[in-house]
Coordinates of C-alpha atoms in Angstrom, one line a residue:
M166 CA -55.7 33.6 38.4
F167 CA -55.9 36.4 36.3
F168 CA -56.5 34.7 32.3
S169 CA -60.2 34.1 32.2
S170 CA -60.9 37.3 29.8
S171 CA -59.4 39.6 27.7
S172 CA -58.4 42.2 30.2
A173 CA -56.5 39.7 31.9
F174 CA -52.9 41.4 31.1
E175 CA -54.1 44.8 32.2
R176 CA -55.5 43.3 35.5
A177 CA -52.3 41.4 36.2
C178 CA -50.2 44.5 35.8
A179 CA -52.5 46.7 37.8
F180 CA -52.2 44.0 40.7
K181 CA -48.7 43.9 40.5
H182 CA -48.1 47.7 40.3
E183 CA -50.6 47.7 43.5
Q184 CA -48.4 44.9 45.4
R185 CA -45.5 46.7 44.8
Q186 CA -46.7 50.2 45.6
A187 CA -48.2 49.1 49.0
S188 CA -45.1 47.4 50.1
V189 CA -42.9 50.5 49.1
N190 CA -45.5 52.9 50.8
A191 CA -45.3 50.7 54.2
A192 CA -41.7 50.9 53.7
S193 CA -41.5 54.5 53.5
K194 CA -43.3 55.0 56.6
L195 CA -40.7 53.5 58.7
F196 CA -37.8 54.5 56.6
S197 CA -38.6 58.1 55.0
S198 CA -35.5 59.6 56.8
S199 CA -32.4 60.2 55.6
L200 CA -29.4 58.0 56.9
T201 CA -27.8 58.8 60.1
S202 CA -24.3 59.4 60.4
S203 CA -23.6 56.0 62.1
E204 CA -26.0 54.3 59.1
E205 CA -23.7 56.2 56.6
T206 CA -20.8 54.7 58.4
L207 CA -22.4 51.3 58.5
H208 CA -23.8 51.5 54.8
Q209 CA -19.9 51.9 53.4
L210 CA -18.6 48.8 55.6
P211 CA -17.2 46.3 53.1
I212 CA -18.7 42.6 53.5
S213 CA -15.8 41.4 55.7
K214 CA -16.4 44.0 58.4
L215 CA -20.2 44.1 58.0
V216 CA -20.3 40.4 59.0
S217 CA -17.5 40.8 61.6
G218 CA -19.5 43.2 63.3
C219 CA -22.9 41.4 63.2
K220 CA -20.9 38.6 64.9
S221 CA -19.5 40.3 67.3
G222 CA -22.7 41.8 68.3
D223 CA -21.3 45.6 67.6
I224 CA -23.9 45.5 64.6
S225 CA -27.7 45.1 64.9
P226 CA -29.6 43.6 62.0
F227 CA -32.4 46.1 62.4
D228 CA -29.8 48.8 61.7
I229 CA -28.4 47.0 58.6
I230 CA -32.2 47.1 57.6
S231 CA -32.9 50.7 58.7
A232 CA -29.9 51.6 56.6
Y233 CA -30.5 49.6 53.6
G234 CA -34.2 50.2 53.4
K235 CA -33.7 53.6 53.3
K236 CA -31.2 53.2 50.4
A237 CA -33.5 50.8 48.8
L238 CA -36.1 53.4 48.8
E239 CA -34.0 56.0 47.0
A240 CA -32.7 53.8 44.6
Q241 CA -36.4 53.1 43.6
R242 CA -37.4 56.7 43.6
C243 CA -34.4 57.3 41.3
T244 CA -34.5 54.8 39.1
N245 CA -37.5 52.1 39.4
C246 CA -35.4 49.1 40.1
V247 CA -37.5 47.4 42.7
A248 CA -40.0 44.5 41.5
D249 CA -40.6 43.5 45.1
L250 CA -39.8 45.5 48.2
M251 CA -39.2 42.6 51.3
L252 CA -38.2 44.7 54.0
D253 CA -41.1 43.1 56.3
D254 CA -39.8 39.7 55.7
A255 CA -36.4 40.5 56.1
T256 CA -37.2 42.3 59.5
R257 CA -39.3 39.1 60.3
S258 CA -36.5 36.5 59.3
V259 CA -33.8 38.6 61.7
S260 CA -36.1 38.5 64.8
S261 CA -34.5 35.3 65.8
V262 CA -31.9 36.0 68.0
S263 CA -30.3 32.8 66.5
W264 CA -30.7 33.4 63.0
G265 CA -30.9 30.0 62.4
P266 CA -31.2 27.9 59.0
A267 CA -33.8 28.9 56.7
A268 CA -37.3 28.0 57.3
D269 CA -37.5 25.8 54.6
S270 CA -34.0 24.8 53.8
D271 CA -33.5 20.9 53.4
S272 CA -29.6 21.3 53.2
Y273 CA -27.3 18.9 54.3
S274 CA -24.7 21.4 55.1
S275 CA -23.1 20.8 58.5
D276 CA -24.0 22.3 61.6
L277 CA -20.5 24.1 61.8
V278 CA -21.2 25.7 58.4
V279 CA -24.4 26.7 59.3
R280 CA -23.5 28.3 62.7
S281 CA -20.3 29.9 61.2
K282 CA -23.0 32.0 58.7
P283 CA -20.0 33.7 56.3
L284 CA -22.6 36.1 55.2
L285 CA -24.4 37.3 58.5
G286 CA -26.4 40.7 58.1
V287 CA -25.1 41.0 54.3
P288 CA -28.1 42.8 52.4
V289 CA -29.0 40.9 49.2
S290 CA -31.2 41.7 46.6
V291 CA -32.4 39.2 44.0
K292 CA -33.4 39.4 40.2
D293 CA -36.9 38.3 39.7
C294 CA -36.3 35.2 38.2
I295 CA -35.0 33.2 41.1
D296 CA -37.3 31.4 43.4
I297 CA -38.0 32.9 47.0
A298 CA -40.8 31.0 48.9
G299 CA -44.0 33.0 49.3
H300 CA -42.9 35.4 46.4
D301 CA -44.0 35.7 42.4
T302 CA -41.2 35.0 40.3
T303 CA -42.4 37.0 37.3
V304 CA -39.5 36.7 34.7
G305 CA -41.4 39.9 33.9
L306 CA -44.3 37.9 32.4
A307 CA -48.3 38.8 33.4
R308 CA -49.2 34.8 33.6
R309 CA -46.7 34.4 36.7
V310 CA -48.1 37.1 38.5
G311 CA -50.1 36.1 41.7
Q312 CA -48.3 32.6 41.6
P313 CA -46.1 32.9 44.6
V314 CA -43.6 29.8 44.5
E315 CA -43.5 27.2 47.5
R316 CA -40.0 26.5 47.9
S317 CA -37.3 29.2 47.4
S318 CA -34.2 28.5 45.0
A319 CA -30.9 26.6 45.7
I320 CA -29.0 29.8 46.0
I321 CA -31.5 31.9 48.3
R322 CA -31.7 28.7 50.9
L323 CA -28.0 28.8 51.0
L324 CA -27.7 32.6 51.3
E325 CA -30.2 32.6 54.2
D326 CA -28.2 29.6 55.9
A327 CA -25.2 31.9 55.8
G328 CA -27.1 34.8 57.4
A329 CA -27.5 37.4 54.5
I330 CA -30.8 39.4 54.7
V331 CA -32.5 39.2 51.4
I332 CA -34.3 42.7 51.2
A333 CA -35.8 43.1 47.4
K334 CA -36.4 41.4 44.3
T335 CA -35.3 43.6 41.4
T336 CA -37.3 44.5 37.9
V337 CA -36.5 42.7 34.5
P338 CA -37.8 43.1 31.3
T339 CA -40.5 40.8 29.7
A340 CA -39.1 37.4 28.8
L341 CA -35.9 38.6 30.3
F342 CA -34.1 38.7 26.8
S343 CA -33.4 42.3 26.1
V344 CA -31.2 45.3 25.5
D345 CA -32.9 47.6 28.4
T346 CA -35.1 47.0 31.6
D347 CA -38.7 47.3 30.8
S348 CA -42.0 45.9 31.0
K349 CA -45.6 46.5 31.7
L350 CA -45.3 44.7 35.1
F351 CA -42.9 47.2 36.3
G352 CA -42.4 49.7 33.9
T353 CA -38.9 51.3 32.9
T354 CA -35.6 51.1 35.1
S355 CA -33.7 54.0 34.4
N356 CA -29.6 54.6 34.7
P357 CA -28.4 55.8 37.9
Y358 CA -26.1 58.3 36.1
S359 CA -28.8 59.2 33.8
P360 CA -32.5 59.2 33.6
D361 CA -32.8 59.5 30.3
H362 CA -30.7 56.2 29.7
G363 CA -31.4 52.4 30.4
V364 CA -29.4 50.0 32.5
G365 CA -28.9 47.2 30.0
A366 CA -30.0 43.5 29.9
S367 CA -32.0 41.4 32.3
T368 CA -30.3 42.2 35.5
G369 CA -30.5 46.1 34.6
G370 CA -32.8 46.2 38.0
G371 CA -30.2 44.9 40.1
A372 CA -27.3 46.6 38.7
A373 CA -29.4 50.1 39.3
M374 CA -30.1 49.0 43.0
V375 CA -26.2 48.2 43.6
A376 CA -25.0 51.2 41.7
C377 CA -27.3 53.5 44.4
G378 CA -26.4 51.5 47.3
G379 CA -29.7 50.0 48.0
S380 CA -28.2 46.4 48.6
K381 CA -24.7 45.1 49.4
V382 CA -25.0 42.5 46.7
E383 CA -27.3 41.4 43.8
I384 CA -27.9 38.0 42.5
G385 CA -28.3 38.0 38.8
S386 CA -28.6 35.4 36.1
D387 CA -26.7 35.1 32.9
V388 CA -27.2 33.8 29.6
A389 CA -26.0 36.1 27.4
G390 CA -24.4 38.8 29.2
S391 CA -27.0 39.8 31.8
V392 CA -24.7 40.3 34.9
R393 CA -22.2 41.7 32.6
F394 CA -23.7 44.0 30.0
P395 CA -25.8 46.0 33.0
A396 CA -22.7 46.2 35.3
H397 CA -20.7 47.9 32.4
F398 CA -23.7 50.1 32.2
C399 CA -23.9 51.2 35.9
G400 CA -20.4 51.3 36.9
V401 CA -20.4 48.3 39.3
W402 CA -18.6 44.9 39.5
S403 CA -19.5 41.5 38.4
L404 CA -18.8 37.8 37.6
K405 CA -20.1 34.9 35.5
G406 CA -18.7 32.0 36.7
S407 CA -18.7 28.4 34.7
V408 CA -21.4 25.9 34.9
G409 CA -21.5 24.4 38.0
R410 CA -19.6 26.6 40.3
W411 CA -22.7 28.6 41.7
P412 CA -26.2 27.1 42.3
V413 CA -29.1 27.6 39.5
T414 CA -31.8 25.1 40.6
G415 CA -34.8 27.6 40.6
N416 CA -33.4 29.9 38.3
R417 CA -36.4 30.5 36.1
S418 CA -36.3 31.9 32.5
S419 CA -38.8 32.4 29.4
M420 CA -36.6 29.6 27.9
M421 CA -36.6 26.9 30.1
G422 CA -34.3 23.6 29.4
V423 CA -32.2 25.2 26.8
E424 CA -29.1 23.3 28.0
S425 CA -26.9 24.0 25.1
V426 CA -26.6 28.0 26.0
P427 CA -27.7 27.6 30.2
T428 CA -28.8 29.8 32.3
L429 CA -26.2 30.8 35.2
T430 CA -26.3 33.0 38.5
G431 CA -24.0 35.5 39.3
P432 CA -23.4 38.6 41.5
L433 CA -22.9 42.3 41.2
T434 CA -21.5 44.5 43.6
R435 CA -20.2 48.1 44.2
S436 CA -16.6 46.8 45.0
L437 CA -14.3 44.3 43.8
E438 CA -13.5 43.5 47.5
D439 CA -17.0 42.7 47.9
L440 CA -17.3 40.9 45.0
E441 CA -14.6 38.7 45.6
Q442 CA -16.0 38.4 49.3
I443 CA -19.6 37.2 47.9
Y444 CA -18.2 34.8 45.8
K445 CA -15.8 32.9 48.2
R446 CA -18.3 32.8 51.1
V447 CA -21.1 31.2 48.9
I448 CA -18.4 28.7 47.7
D449 CA -17.5 28.2 51.4
M450 CA -20.8 27.1 52.1
R451 CA -20.3 24.1 49.9
P452 CA -23.0 25.0 47.3
W453 CA -23.0 21.5 46.2
E454 CA -24.9 20.2 49.1
Y455 CA -27.7 22.8 48.1
D456 CA -28.0 22.2 44.4
Y457 CA -27.4 18.9 42.5
T458 CA -25.8 20.8 39.6
C459 CA -22.8 22.2 41.3
V460 CA -19.4 20.6 41.3
P461 CA -17.6 20.0 44.7
I462 CA -14.5 22.1 43.9
P463 CA -13.8 24.3 47.1
W464 CA -12.0 27.8 47.1
R465 CA -9.0 27.7 45.6
P466 CA -6.4 30.7 46.7
V467 CA -4.7 32.3 44.2
N468 CA -2.5 35.3 44.3
L469 CA -1.0 36.7 41.2
Q470 CA 0.3 40.2 42.9
E471 CA 2.2 37.9 45.5
E472 CA 3.8 35.7 42.5
G473 CA 4.9 39.0 41.1
R474 CA 4.9 37.2 37.5
R475 CA 4.4 38.7 34.4
L476 CA 1.1 38.0 32.9
K477 CA 0.0 37.9 29.3
W478 CA -3.3 39.1 28.2
G479 CA -4.8 38.7 24.7
V480 CA -7.0 41.5 23.7
V481 CA -9.9 41.2 21.4
W482 CA -10.8 44.3 19.8
T483 CA -13.8 43.5 17.7
D484 CA -16.4 40.9 17.5
G485 CA -16.7 41.0 13.7
V486 CA -20.1 42.5 13.8
I487 CA -20.0 45.8 15.9
P488 CA -16.5 47.5 16.5
P489 CA -16.5 49.2 19.8
S490 CA -17.4 53.2 20.2
P491 CA -14.8 55.4 21.1
A492 CA -16.0 55.3 24.7
C493 CA -15.7 51.6 25.2
K494 CA -12.1 51.3 22.8
R495 CA -10.8 54.0 25.2
A496 CA -11.4 52.1 28.2
L497 CA -10.1 48.8 26.5
S498 CA -6.9 50.7 25.6
S499 CA -6.5 52.5 28.9
V500 CA -6.3 48.8 30.6
A501 CA -3.9 47.5 28.1
D502 CA -1.4 50.7 28.2
S503 CA -1.8 50.6 32.2
L504 CA -0.8 46.8 32.4
R505 CA 2.2 47.4 29.4
E506 CA 3.6 50.0 31.9
Q507 CA 3.4 47.5 35.1
G508 CA 5.3 45.2 32.9
H509 CA 2.7 42.6 31.5
E510 CA 3.0 41.3 28.2
V511 CA -0.5 42.6 26.3
V512 CA -1.0 41.3 22.5
D513 CA -3.8 41.2 20.4
F514 CA -5.7 37.8 20.2
I515 CA -7.6 37.2 16.9
P516 CA -9.4 33.7 18.0
P517 CA -11.3 31.5 15.5
N518 CA -14.0 33.0 13.5
I519 CA -16.2 35.0 16.2
S520 CA -19.0 35.6 14.2
E521 CA -19.4 32.3 12.9
F522 CA -19.4 30.9 16.4
L523 CA -21.9 33.6 17.4
E524 CA -23.9 32.7 14.7
V525 CA -24.3 29.0 15.9
G526 CA -25.0 30.3 19.4
Y527 CA -28.3 32.3 17.9
Q528 CA -29.4 29.1 16.7
L529 CA -29.0 27.1 19.5
A530 CA -30.7 29.7 22.0
F531 CA -33.4 30.4 19.5
G532 CA -33.6 26.8 18.1
D533 CA -37.6 26.7 18.4
S534 CA -38.0 30.1 16.4
G535 CA -39.0 31.5 19.5
Q536 CA -42.1 29.6 20.2
Q537 CA -41.4 29.0 23.8
I538 CA -41.2 32.7 24.4
R539 CA -44.2 33.4 22.5
S540 CA -46.0 30.7 24.1
N541 CA -45.5 32.6 27.9
L542 CA -47.2 35.7 26.4
V543 CA -50.8 36.2 27.1
P544 CA -53.1 38.2 24.9
K545 CA -52.1 42.0 24.5
E546 CA -48.6 41.4 26.3
T547 CA -45.5 41.9 23.9
V548 CA -42.2 41.7 24.3
N549 CA -39.2 44.8 24.0
P550 CA -39.0 45.9 20.1
A551 CA -35.2 44.4 20.1
L552 CA -36.6 40.7 20.9
A553 CA -39.7 41.5 19.0
S554 CA -37.6 42.3 15.9
F555 CA -35.5 39.2 16.3
L556 CA -38.8 36.9 16.5
D557 CA -40.0 38.5 13.4
L558 CA -37.0 37.9 11.2
I559 CA -37.0 34.2 12.7
S560 CA -40.5 34.0 11.8
L561 CA -40.4 34.7 8.3
P562 CA -41.2 32.0 5.8
R563 CA -37.9 30.4 4.9
L564 CA -38.2 30.8 1.1
F565 CA -38.5 34.6 1.5
K566 CA -35.6 34.7 3.7
K567 CA -33.6 32.8 1.7
L568 CA -34.2 35.1 -1.3
L569 CA -33.5 38.2 0.7
A570 CA -30.2 36.8 1.7
K571 CA -29.4 36.3 -2.0
F572 CA -30.2 39.7 -2.7
C573 CA -28.3 41.4 0.7
F574 CA -25.2 38.7 0.2
S575 CA -22.7 41.1 -1.5
K576 CA -23.4 44.0 0.5
D577 CA -24.1 42.8 4.0
P578 CA -22.8 38.7 4.2
I579 CA -23.8 38.9 8.1
Y580 CA -27.0 39.7 7.9
A581 CA -27.4 37.4 4.9
N582 CA -26.4 34.6 6.9
L583 CA -28.4 35.2 9.4
L584 CA -31.4 35.2 7.6
N585 CA -30.5 31.9 6.0
V586 CA -29.8 30.1 9.3
M587 CA -32.5 31.6 11.9
H588 CA -35.3 29.2 11.6
A589 CA -36.6 26.3 13.8
K590 CA -34.5 23.5 14.0
T591 CA -35.0 19.8 13.9
I592 CA -33.5 17.4 16.3
P593 CA -30.4 16.2 13.9
E594 CA -30.1 19.8 13.3
E595 CA -29.4 20.9 16.7
R596 CA -27.5 18.0 17.4
A597 CA -25.4 19.2 14.5
L598 CA -25.0 22.6 15.9
I599 CA -24.0 21.4 19.3
V600 CA -21.1 19.7 17.4
K601 CA -19.9 23.1 15.7
R602 CA -20.1 24.6 19.3
D603 CA -17.7 22.4 20.5
Q604 CA -15.5 22.2 17.7
F605 CA -15.4 26.1 18.0
R606 CA -14.7 25.8 21.8
E607 CA -11.8 23.0 21.4
E608 CA -10.2 25.8 18.5
W609 CA -10.3 28.3 21.3
H610 CA -9.0 26.1 23.7
E611 CA -5.7 25.1 21.6
Q612 CA -5.4 28.7 20.7
W613 CA -5.6 29.8 24.2
A614 CA -2.6 27.4 25.1
K615 CA -0.8 27.8 22.0
E616 CA -0.5 31.6 22.7
G617 CA 0.1 30.8 26.3
L618 CA -2.6 33.7 27.6
D619 CA -3.5 34.2 31.3
F620 CA -6.6 36.4 30.4
V621 CA -8.6 37.6 27.7
L622 CA -9.3 41.5 27.4
T623 CA -12.4 42.8 25.7
I624 CA -15.4 44.9 26.0
P625 CA -18.5 43.8 27.8
A626 CA -20.7 45.7 25.2
P627 CA -19.8 48.1 22.1
F628 CA -21.5 51.3 23.2
P629 CA -22.4 52.5 26.9
A630 CA -26.1 52.7 28.0
V631 CA -28.0 53.7 25.3
K632 CA -31.4 56.1 25.9
H633 CA -34.7 54.6 26.4
G634 CA -36.3 53.6 23.3
E635 CA -33.3 53.0 21.6
G636 CA -33.0 49.0 22.1
L637 CA -34.5 48.2 18.4
K638 CA -31.5 50.2 17.0
A639 CA -28.9 48.9 19.1
S640 CA -30.5 45.2 18.7
L641 CA -29.8 42.1 20.8
M642 CA -26.4 41.7 18.5
T643 CA -25.0 44.3 20.9
A644 CA -24.6 41.4 23.6
S645 CA -22.2 39.5 21.2
Y646 CA -19.2 40.3 23.5
S647 CA -20.6 38.7 26.4
F648 CA -22.9 36.1 24.7
L649 CA -19.2 34.5 23.5
F650 CA -18.4 33.6 27.0
N651 CA -21.3 32.1 27.4
L652 CA -21.0 29.8 24.6
L653 CA -17.4 28.8 25.7
D654 CA -18.2 28.3 29.1
Y655 CA -15.7 30.8 30.3
T656 CA -15.4 32.6 33.5
A657 CA -16.1 36.2 32.9
G658 CA -16.5 39.6 34.9
S659 CA -17.2 43.0 34.3
V660 CA -14.7 45.8 35.6
P661 CA -15.8 49.6 35.9
V662 CA -12.8 51.8 34.2
T663 CA -14.1 55.5 33.2
K664 CA -16.9 57.6 32.1
V665 CA -17.7 58.8 28.7
D666 CA -16.3 62.3 27.9
R667 CA -17.8 63.9 25.3
N668 CA -14.7 65.4 24.1
L669 CA -12.6 62.5 24.3
D670 CA -15.0 60.2 22.7
A671 CA -17.2 62.0 20.0
L672 CA -17.2 60.1 16.6
P673 CA -15.6 62.1 13.9
V674 CA -17.7 64.8 12.4
D675 CA -17.9 63.2 8.9
F676 CA -18.3 59.6 10.4
F677 CA -21.6 58.8 9.0
T678 CA -20.2 59.5 5.5
S679 CA -16.8 58.3 6.1
P680 CA -15.4 54.8 4.4
E681 CA -15.6 53.5 7.4
Y682 CA -19.1 53.6 8.2
D683 CA -19.9 52.8 4.5
A684 CA -18.1 49.6 5.0
M685 CA -20.3 48.4 8.0
N686 CA -22.8 45.7 7.9
V687 CA -26.8 47.0 8.2
I688 CA -26.9 45.7 11.8
C689 CA -23.5 47.7 12.8
K690 CA -24.7 50.8 11.0
T691 CA -28.0 50.8 12.6
S692 CA -26.5 50.2 15.9
Y693 CA -24.1 52.9 15.4
T694 CA -27.2 55.7 15.4
V695 CA -27.6 55.1 19.3
Y696 CA -24.0 56.1 20.2
D697 CA -23.7 60.2 21.3
A698 CA -21.0 61.0 23.5
E699 CA -22.6 64.3 24.1
S700 CA -26.0 62.8 25.4
M701 CA -23.9 59.8 27.0
H702 CA -21.2 62.3 28.7
G703 CA -20.9 60.7 32.4
L704 CA -22.5 57.4 31.9
P705 CA -20.2 54.4 32.9
V706 CA -17.7 52.4 30.5
G707 CA -16.3 48.9 31.3
V708 CA -14.0 46.2 30.3
Q709 CA -14.6 42.3 30.4
I710 CA -12.0 39.9 31.8
V711 CA -11.8 36.4 30.7
G712 CA -10.7 33.3 32.3
R713 CA -11.1 29.7 31.2
R714 CA -13.8 27.3 32.2
L715 CA -13.7 27.2 36.3
E716 CA -11.1 30.1 36.7
E717 CA -13.2 32.1 39.1
E718 CA -10.7 32.6 41.7
K719 CA -8.2 33.5 39.1
V720 CA -10.3 35.9 37.0
L721 CA -11.1 37.5 40.5
E722 CA -7.4 38.3 40.9
G723 CA -6.8 39.4 37.5
M724 CA -9.3 42.1 38.5
K725 CA -7.1 43.4 41.0
V726 CA -4.0 43.3 38.8
I727 CA -6.4 45.5 36.3
Q728 CA -7.5 47.8 39.1
S729 CA -3.7 48.0 40.8
A730 CA -2.4 48.9 37.3
L731 CA -5.0 51.6 36.7
I732 CA -4.9 53.3 39.6
Q733 CA -1.2 53.6 39.5
K734 CA -1.6 55.2 36.3
G735 CA -4.0 57.5 37.9
I736 CA -7.3 56.2 37.0
A737 CA -9.6 55.3 39.5
F738 CA -13.5 55.0 38.8
E739 CA -15.4 56.8 41.0
G740 CA -19.0 55.6 41.4
K741 CA -22.3 56.5 42.9

C-alpha cells in the first residue's frame, strides 16, 4: 500500500499516527470525563466478580466499556501505550443481547462451553503482534501498515467466544526484539511510574496499559521474556507457560518459523487473583479446539497452601553474565528470607553452565544472522540501537571476529565466545545446536530432580526499568534471566515485590573503581552504567518464579505462597 517510492516509510508512519489519533479523538468525545463512583467500583472488581455481575445482569457491558475506555485513554495520555484503540468495535460487539460466538469463529467448542462464557465482560488489550480481524498486525514494522488481517488469531477467537471485550491493541518496538518499547510507528512508551524510564521488552505497551488500569488483562507474547521483563518494569503480574498450553496460531513475529525458540502467548494482570482466573478460564475454554498446537490438558487444581507442606526453593543469584543490581538482589533476598521465615527450605541453586546455554540460545534465535529481521525493514526504517548493535556484530566478517575474539579472550572470554559463534548457521550447524540445547535441558531436568526442588527463584532482569535511550548500554543480554526459561520451555512468572529505594539500593560510592567492577566482562561493565538508584527511586522491582514444563497451575500456586510470605513479613507491593 505504501511502498512504491522512497518516502514510503514516512507515509506509513504518518498514516498510522493519523489512524490512531482519529480513534483516540473519537473516544475522547465519549469518554473524556472522570470515572463516576459506580465506575470506580466496577473498575476495582476482580475477574470473577465482573463475570458473575455480567451474567446476573447487574453489570452492563456498556458500563464496562465506559469505565475501561476512560482508563485506557488516561493510560494513553500518561504512557503512550495504545497502538489501536478499538472502543467502537467493542461497543458493536456487545450490542447483541446474546453476546454470541465471535463472527469469524470456526471453533468446535461445545454449545455449553460457549454459552457459559467464562470471561463475559472482561476487558482485554492485545499486543500488536496478535491478529484481530479487520485490523493491522504491525509488529512495529512499516510494511505491515494498512494491511488489516482477514481472520483473528486462535486466542482472540477463544476470548471473544468466552465473552471477553477486546478494547485495544498495545504498542510494540520495531521488529519486537528490544530492551524498550519504541518505534517510528507509535513513538516511545513510558513507564507508568516515571516518564523518563521505559517499559521493557516488546509487551511493554501492554504492561503499561494494565499497570494504569486501562484493561483488566493484556495478552502478550514471549520469546525471550517479553511478558515477564515488562511486568517486572511496570509492577504487574505475568505468566509464560510451556509450549502447547495457550494458543499461538495467529501470533506474528519478525522471525516467523524459528521453532528452536518458539513464540508463546501469555497474560499480564494487576493482581495474582486475576492472573490465575484468566489462565484457568482460557484453559476451561478447551484451547486445543481452537489451535492445533495446544495440548488437551484441562485445568489441574493444585493447593500448596492447604497441603501445608514444606516447599524447596532453589535460588539462582546470577546468570554468569550480568549480576543483579542492588535493587533486584534486594527483591530476591526479601522473597528468599520471607519463605525461610515461613518454614520453607531455600537453597542456592547452581545449575549447569548458564552462560554456555544462553550462548546456544542466541545462536539458535539469530541463526540466520538477522537476515529475516532486516528483510522486513523498508528503506529508512531502523530497529532499536540494542538490536541494531547485535545485528551489526553478527554481520562482521568472520575472520575479523576471530581475530578480535583472540585479542579479547584473556580479558573477556564471554564476549570473545560471542564473537566466535555468532554467525549465520548451516543446517548441520543448527541441528548440532539443537542437540546441545536438548543436552542442557536434560542436565537441568536431572539436577532439578536430584536436588528435589519445587521451584526456582531468580530475577526477571538484572535492572529495574532503564531510562529512555539507554537500551544500547543495557544490551539485549539483560533479557538472559528470562530467555533462559524459554530455552528450557519451563513455566515462569513475574511477581512484583518492592520498589527501588535510593538509600537502600545505591551502588557503593567507589563501585566503578572497585575490584568487583574491574572483574566484570565488557557487556556487564557497560550495562551497569544504566543503573542509578537515585533516578530509579520508586520504580517497581520483581522476582521470577519458575516451575518445570507444563506446571502452570503449580507456579500460580507458588506465587500465592510468595505473596502470603511477603505479606506476613510486612512487604506488600502497592501498584498504581
